[in-house]
Tab-separated table of C-alpha atoms in Angstrom:
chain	number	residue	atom	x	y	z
A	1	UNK	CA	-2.983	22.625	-6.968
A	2	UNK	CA	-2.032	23.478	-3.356
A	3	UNK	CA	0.257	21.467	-0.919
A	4	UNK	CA	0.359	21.897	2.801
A	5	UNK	CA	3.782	20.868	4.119
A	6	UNK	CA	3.287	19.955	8.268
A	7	UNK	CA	6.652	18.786	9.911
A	8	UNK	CA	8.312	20.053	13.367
A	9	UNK	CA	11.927	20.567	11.110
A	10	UNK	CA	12.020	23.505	9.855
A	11	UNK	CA	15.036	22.381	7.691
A	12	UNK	CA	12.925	19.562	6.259
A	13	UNK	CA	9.839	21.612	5.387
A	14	UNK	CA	12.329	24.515	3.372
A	15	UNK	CA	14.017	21.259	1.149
A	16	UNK	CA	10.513	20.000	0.531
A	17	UNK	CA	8.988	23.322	-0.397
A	18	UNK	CA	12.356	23.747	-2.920
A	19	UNK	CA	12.352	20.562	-4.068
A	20	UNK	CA	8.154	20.889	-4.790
A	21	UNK	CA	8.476	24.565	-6.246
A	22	UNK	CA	11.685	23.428	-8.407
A	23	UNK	CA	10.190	20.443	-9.773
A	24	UNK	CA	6.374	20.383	-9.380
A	25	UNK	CA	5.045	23.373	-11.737
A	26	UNK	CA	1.359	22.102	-11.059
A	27	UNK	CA	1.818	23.062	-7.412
A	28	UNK	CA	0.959	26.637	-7.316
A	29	UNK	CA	0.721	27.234	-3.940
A	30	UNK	CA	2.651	26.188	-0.483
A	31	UNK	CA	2.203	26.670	2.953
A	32	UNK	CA	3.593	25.041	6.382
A	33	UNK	CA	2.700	24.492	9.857
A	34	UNK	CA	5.390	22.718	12.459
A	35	UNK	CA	2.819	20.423	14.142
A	36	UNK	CA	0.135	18.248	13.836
A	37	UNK	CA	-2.727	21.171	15.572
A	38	UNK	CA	-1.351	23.892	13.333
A	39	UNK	CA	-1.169	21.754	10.570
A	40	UNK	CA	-5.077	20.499	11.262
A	41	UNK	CA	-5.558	24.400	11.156
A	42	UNK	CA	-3.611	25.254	8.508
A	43	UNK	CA	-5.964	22.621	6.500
A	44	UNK	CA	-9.059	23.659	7.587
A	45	UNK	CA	-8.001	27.336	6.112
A	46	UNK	CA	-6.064	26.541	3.019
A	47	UNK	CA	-8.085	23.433	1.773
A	48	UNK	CA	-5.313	22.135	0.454
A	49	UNK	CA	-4.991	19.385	-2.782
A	50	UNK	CA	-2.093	17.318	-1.319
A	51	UNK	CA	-0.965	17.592	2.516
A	52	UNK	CA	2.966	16.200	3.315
A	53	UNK	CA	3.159	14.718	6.890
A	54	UNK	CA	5.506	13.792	8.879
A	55	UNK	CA	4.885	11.249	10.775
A	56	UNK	CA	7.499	11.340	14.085
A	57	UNK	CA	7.085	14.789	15.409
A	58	UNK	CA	6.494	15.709	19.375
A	59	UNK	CA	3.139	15.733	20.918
A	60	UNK	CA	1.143	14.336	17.878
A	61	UNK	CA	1.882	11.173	15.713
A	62	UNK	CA	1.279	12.336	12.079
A	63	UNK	CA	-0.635	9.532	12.220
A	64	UNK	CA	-3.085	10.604	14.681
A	65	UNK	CA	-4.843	13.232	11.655
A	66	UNK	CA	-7.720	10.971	11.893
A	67	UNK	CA	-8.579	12.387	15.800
A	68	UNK	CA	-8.913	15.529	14.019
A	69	UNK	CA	-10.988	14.790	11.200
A	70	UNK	CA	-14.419	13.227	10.504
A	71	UNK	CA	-14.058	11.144	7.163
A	72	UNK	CA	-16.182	12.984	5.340
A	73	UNK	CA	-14.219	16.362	5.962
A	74	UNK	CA	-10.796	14.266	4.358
A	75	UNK	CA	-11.217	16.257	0.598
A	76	UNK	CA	-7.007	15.576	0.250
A	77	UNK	CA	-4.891	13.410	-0.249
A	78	UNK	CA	-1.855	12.824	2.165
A	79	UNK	CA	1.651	11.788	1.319
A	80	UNK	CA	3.674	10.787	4.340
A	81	UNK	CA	7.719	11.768	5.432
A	82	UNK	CA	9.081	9.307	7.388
A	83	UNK	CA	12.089	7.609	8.324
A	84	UNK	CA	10.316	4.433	9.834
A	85	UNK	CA	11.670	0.804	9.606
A	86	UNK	CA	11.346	-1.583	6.506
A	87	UNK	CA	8.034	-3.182	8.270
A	88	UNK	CA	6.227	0.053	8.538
A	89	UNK	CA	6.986	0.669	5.124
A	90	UNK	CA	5.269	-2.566	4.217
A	91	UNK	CA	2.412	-1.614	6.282
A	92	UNK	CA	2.070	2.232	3.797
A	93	UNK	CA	2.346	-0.072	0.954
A	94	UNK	CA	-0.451	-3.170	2.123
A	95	UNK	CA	-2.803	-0.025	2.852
A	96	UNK	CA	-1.968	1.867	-0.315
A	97	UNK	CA	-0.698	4.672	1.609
A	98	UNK	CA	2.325	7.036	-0.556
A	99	UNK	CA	5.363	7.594	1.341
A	100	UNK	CA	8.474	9.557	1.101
A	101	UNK	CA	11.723	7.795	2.708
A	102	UNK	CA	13.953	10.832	4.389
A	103	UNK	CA	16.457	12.338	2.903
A	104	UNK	CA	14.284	13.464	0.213
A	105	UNK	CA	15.560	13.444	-3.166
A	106	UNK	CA	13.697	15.558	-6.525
A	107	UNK	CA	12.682	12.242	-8.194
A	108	UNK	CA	10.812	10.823	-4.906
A	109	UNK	CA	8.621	13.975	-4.829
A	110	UNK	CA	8.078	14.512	-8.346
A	111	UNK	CA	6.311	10.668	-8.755
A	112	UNK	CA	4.558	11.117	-5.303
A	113	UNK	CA	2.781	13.874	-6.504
A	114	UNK	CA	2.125	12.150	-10.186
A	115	UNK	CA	0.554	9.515	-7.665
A	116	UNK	CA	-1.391	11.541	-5.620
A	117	UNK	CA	-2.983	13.716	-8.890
A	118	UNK	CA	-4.640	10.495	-9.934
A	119	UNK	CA	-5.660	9.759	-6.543
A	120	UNK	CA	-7.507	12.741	-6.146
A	121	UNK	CA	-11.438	12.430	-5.451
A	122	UNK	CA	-11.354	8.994	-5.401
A	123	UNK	CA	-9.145	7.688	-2.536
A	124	UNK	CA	-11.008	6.897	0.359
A	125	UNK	CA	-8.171	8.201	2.080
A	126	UNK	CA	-9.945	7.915	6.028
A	127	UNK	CA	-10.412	4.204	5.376
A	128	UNK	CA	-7.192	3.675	4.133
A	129	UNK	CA	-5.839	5.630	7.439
A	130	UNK	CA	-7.754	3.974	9.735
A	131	UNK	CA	-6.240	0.789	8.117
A	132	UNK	CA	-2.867	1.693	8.212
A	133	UNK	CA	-3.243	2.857	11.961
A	134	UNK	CA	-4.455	-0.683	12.883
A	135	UNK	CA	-1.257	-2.018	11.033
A	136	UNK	CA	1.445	0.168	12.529
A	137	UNK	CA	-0.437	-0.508	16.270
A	138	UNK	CA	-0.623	-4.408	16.077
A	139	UNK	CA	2.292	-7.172	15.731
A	140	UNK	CA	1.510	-7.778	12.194
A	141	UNK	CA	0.006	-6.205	9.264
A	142	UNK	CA	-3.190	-8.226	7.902
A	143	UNK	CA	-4.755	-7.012	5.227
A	144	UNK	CA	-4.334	-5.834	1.681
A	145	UNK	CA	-5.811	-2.670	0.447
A	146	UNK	CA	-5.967	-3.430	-3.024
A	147	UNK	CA	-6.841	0.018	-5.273
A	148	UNK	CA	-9.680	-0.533	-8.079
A	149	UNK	CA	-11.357	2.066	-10.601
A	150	UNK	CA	-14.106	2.888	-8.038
A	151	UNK	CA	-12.241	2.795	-4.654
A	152	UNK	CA	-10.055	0.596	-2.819
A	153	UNK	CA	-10.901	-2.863	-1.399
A	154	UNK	CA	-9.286	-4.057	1.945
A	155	UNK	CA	-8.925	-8.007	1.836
A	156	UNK	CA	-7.665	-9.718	4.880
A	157	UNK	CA	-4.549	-12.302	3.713
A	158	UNK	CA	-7.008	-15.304	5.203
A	159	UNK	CA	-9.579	-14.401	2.465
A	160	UNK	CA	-7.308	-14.315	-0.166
A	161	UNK	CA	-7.283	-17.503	-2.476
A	162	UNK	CA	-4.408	-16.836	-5.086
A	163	UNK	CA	-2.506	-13.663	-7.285
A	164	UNK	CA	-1.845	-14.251	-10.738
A	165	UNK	CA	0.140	-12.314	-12.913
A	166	UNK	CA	-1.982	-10.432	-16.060
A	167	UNK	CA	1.344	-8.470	-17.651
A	168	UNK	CA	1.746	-5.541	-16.012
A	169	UNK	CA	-1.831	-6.202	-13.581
A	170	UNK	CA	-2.645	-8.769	-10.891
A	171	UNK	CA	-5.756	-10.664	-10.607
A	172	UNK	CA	-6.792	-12.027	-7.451
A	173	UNK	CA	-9.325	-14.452	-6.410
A	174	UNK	CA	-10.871	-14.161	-2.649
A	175	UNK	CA	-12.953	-15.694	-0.508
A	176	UNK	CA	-16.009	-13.219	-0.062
A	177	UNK	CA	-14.817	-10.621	-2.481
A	178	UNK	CA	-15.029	-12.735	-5.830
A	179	UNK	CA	-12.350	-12.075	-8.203
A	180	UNK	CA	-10.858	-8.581	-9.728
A	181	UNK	CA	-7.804	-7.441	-11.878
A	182	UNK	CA	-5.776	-4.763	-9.648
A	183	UNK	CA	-3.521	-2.111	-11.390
A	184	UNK	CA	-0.219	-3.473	-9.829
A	185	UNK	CA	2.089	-6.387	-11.194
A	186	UNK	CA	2.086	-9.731	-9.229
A	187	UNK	CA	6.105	-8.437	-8.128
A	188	UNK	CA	4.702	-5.948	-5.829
A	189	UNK	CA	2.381	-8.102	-3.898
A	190	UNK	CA	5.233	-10.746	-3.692
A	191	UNK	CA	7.484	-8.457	-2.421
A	192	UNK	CA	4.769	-7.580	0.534
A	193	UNK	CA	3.177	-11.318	1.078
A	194	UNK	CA	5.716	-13.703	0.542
A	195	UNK	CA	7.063	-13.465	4.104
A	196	UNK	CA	3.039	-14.506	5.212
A	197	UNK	CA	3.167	-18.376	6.313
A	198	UNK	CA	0.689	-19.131	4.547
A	199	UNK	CA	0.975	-17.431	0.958
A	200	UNK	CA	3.722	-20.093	-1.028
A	201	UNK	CA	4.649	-19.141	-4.996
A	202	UNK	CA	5.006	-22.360	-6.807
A	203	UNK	CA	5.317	-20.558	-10.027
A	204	UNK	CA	6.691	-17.366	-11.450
A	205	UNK	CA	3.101	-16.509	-11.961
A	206	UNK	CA	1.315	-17.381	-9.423
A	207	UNK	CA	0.812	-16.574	-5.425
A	208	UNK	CA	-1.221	-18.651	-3.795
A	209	UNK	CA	-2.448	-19.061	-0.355
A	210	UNK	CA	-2.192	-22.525	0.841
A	211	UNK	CA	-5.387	-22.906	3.170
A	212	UNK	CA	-7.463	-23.171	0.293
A	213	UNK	CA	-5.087	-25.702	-1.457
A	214	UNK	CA	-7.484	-28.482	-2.707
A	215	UNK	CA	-5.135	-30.910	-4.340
A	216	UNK	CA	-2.354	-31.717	-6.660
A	217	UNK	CA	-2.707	-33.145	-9.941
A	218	UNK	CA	0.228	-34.908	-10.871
A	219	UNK	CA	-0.653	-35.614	-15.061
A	220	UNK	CA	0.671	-32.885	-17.473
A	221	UNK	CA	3.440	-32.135	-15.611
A	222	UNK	CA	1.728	-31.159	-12.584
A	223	UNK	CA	-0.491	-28.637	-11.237
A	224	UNK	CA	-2.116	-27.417	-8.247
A	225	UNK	CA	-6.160	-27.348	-8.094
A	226	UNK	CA	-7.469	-24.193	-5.638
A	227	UNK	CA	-10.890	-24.474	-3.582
A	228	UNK	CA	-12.571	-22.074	-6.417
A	229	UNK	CA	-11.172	-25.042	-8.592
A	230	UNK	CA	-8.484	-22.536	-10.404
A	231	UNK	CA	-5.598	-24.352	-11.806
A	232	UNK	CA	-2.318	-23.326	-10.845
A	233	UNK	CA	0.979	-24.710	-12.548
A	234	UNK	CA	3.942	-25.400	-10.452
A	235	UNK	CA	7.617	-24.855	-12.175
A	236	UNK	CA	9.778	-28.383	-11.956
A	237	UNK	CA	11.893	-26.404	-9.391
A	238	UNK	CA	9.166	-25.590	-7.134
A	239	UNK	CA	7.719	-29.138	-6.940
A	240	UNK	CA	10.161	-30.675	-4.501
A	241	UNK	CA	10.189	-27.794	-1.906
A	242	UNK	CA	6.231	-27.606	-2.468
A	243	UNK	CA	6.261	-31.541	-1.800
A	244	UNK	CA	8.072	-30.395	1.386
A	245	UNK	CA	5.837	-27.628	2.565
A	246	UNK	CA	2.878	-29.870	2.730
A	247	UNK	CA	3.987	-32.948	4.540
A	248	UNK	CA	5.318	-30.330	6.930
A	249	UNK	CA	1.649	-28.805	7.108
């Protein structure tokens, strides 16, 4: 496999290239470029597997690649560098986009690239920029790029009906989308969605996005009904609060 390194440090492109060469024997080949046109070059030339941007750098936004590229000329995958705020971060992870968090450390790199391997040839990667680049550009991120075994599916948070735990999987229920099981455990969309108005957890396993709350049922200790008529319990601590949340609706 082949990385392309493109960053305007030259400091932070030599620790990634050790850090890659020390710890990533699949990688057999490495080259740089200090900016986003040189980089677009050195990509066109090298056809590399995995490309490392960084996304701050003068003239060009790393996240501007997409000027450069039609979609169907994306054949890599792309692991951004960044040092961006906690809500940016938020925005890589809603549009399934990997990140590295300067200052780089061995074990970051070594799972990025574990990530990106089973990425490969199956990414969408251009829609999943041009996703991300509406997030970072408006006031709020609003949608979910949820990854499944043929692609990745971009819900918007109003479509989404409820998340419920399956172990170590998710399964949500939307609006126009029907429902699917998603590779990532309820936690991680919980961490991202629980700050949305809208999206309320009245039980450890369950998310559930209160405009398409139909009614609660208050025999056998209580449970929510959905609008696709999916029951949803609510834990004895969550009932007062949810009580709460409603009459303030």
């Amino acid at each position: 496999m082949k990385v392309a390194i493109i960053d305007d440090e030259k400091k932070a492109r030599r620790l990634l290239t050790i850090l890659i060469t020390e710890n990533c024997f699949q990688i057999t080949e490495i080259r740089e470029a200090e900016n986003l046109p040189a980089g677009v070059r050195l990509i066109n030339d090298f056809q590399p597997d995995i490309v490392f941007l960084d996304i701050e750098m003068p003239g060009y936004s790393g996240i501007q690649i997409l000027d450069f590229f039609n979609p169907s000329q994306i054949n890599f995958e792309l692991v951004f560098t960044t040092a961006y705020s906690q809500y940016a971060i938020k925005a890589f992870e809603l549009n399934a986009i990997d990140y590295l968090l300067k200052p780089l450390r061995p074990d970051q790199v070594v799972q990025a690239i574990k990530k990106v391997e089973e990425k490969i040839g199956q990414s969408q990667l251009s829609k999943r920029l041009e996703e991300l680049k509406n997030s970072l550009q408006s006031p709020q991120v609003s949608k979910v790029a949820f990854p499944l075994s043929d692609g990745i599916l971009f819900v918007a948070f109003d479509e989404i009906i409820l998340l419920s735990a399956e172990r170590m999987y998710t399964k949500v229920f939307t609006q126009n989308d029907g429902e699917f099981i998603v590779s990532k455990p309820l936690k991680f969309f919980l961490e991202n969605l629980e700050h949305v108005k809208t999206f309320y957890k009245p039980h450890r396993s369950y998310l559930i996005n209160l405009q398409y709350l139909k009614k609660y049922v208050s025999k056998d200790g209580g449970y929510i009904v959905m609008d696709n008529n999916e029951m949803v319990s609510v834990s004895k601590e969550k009932k007062k609060e949810l009580f709460e949340i409603l009459q303030g609706n």
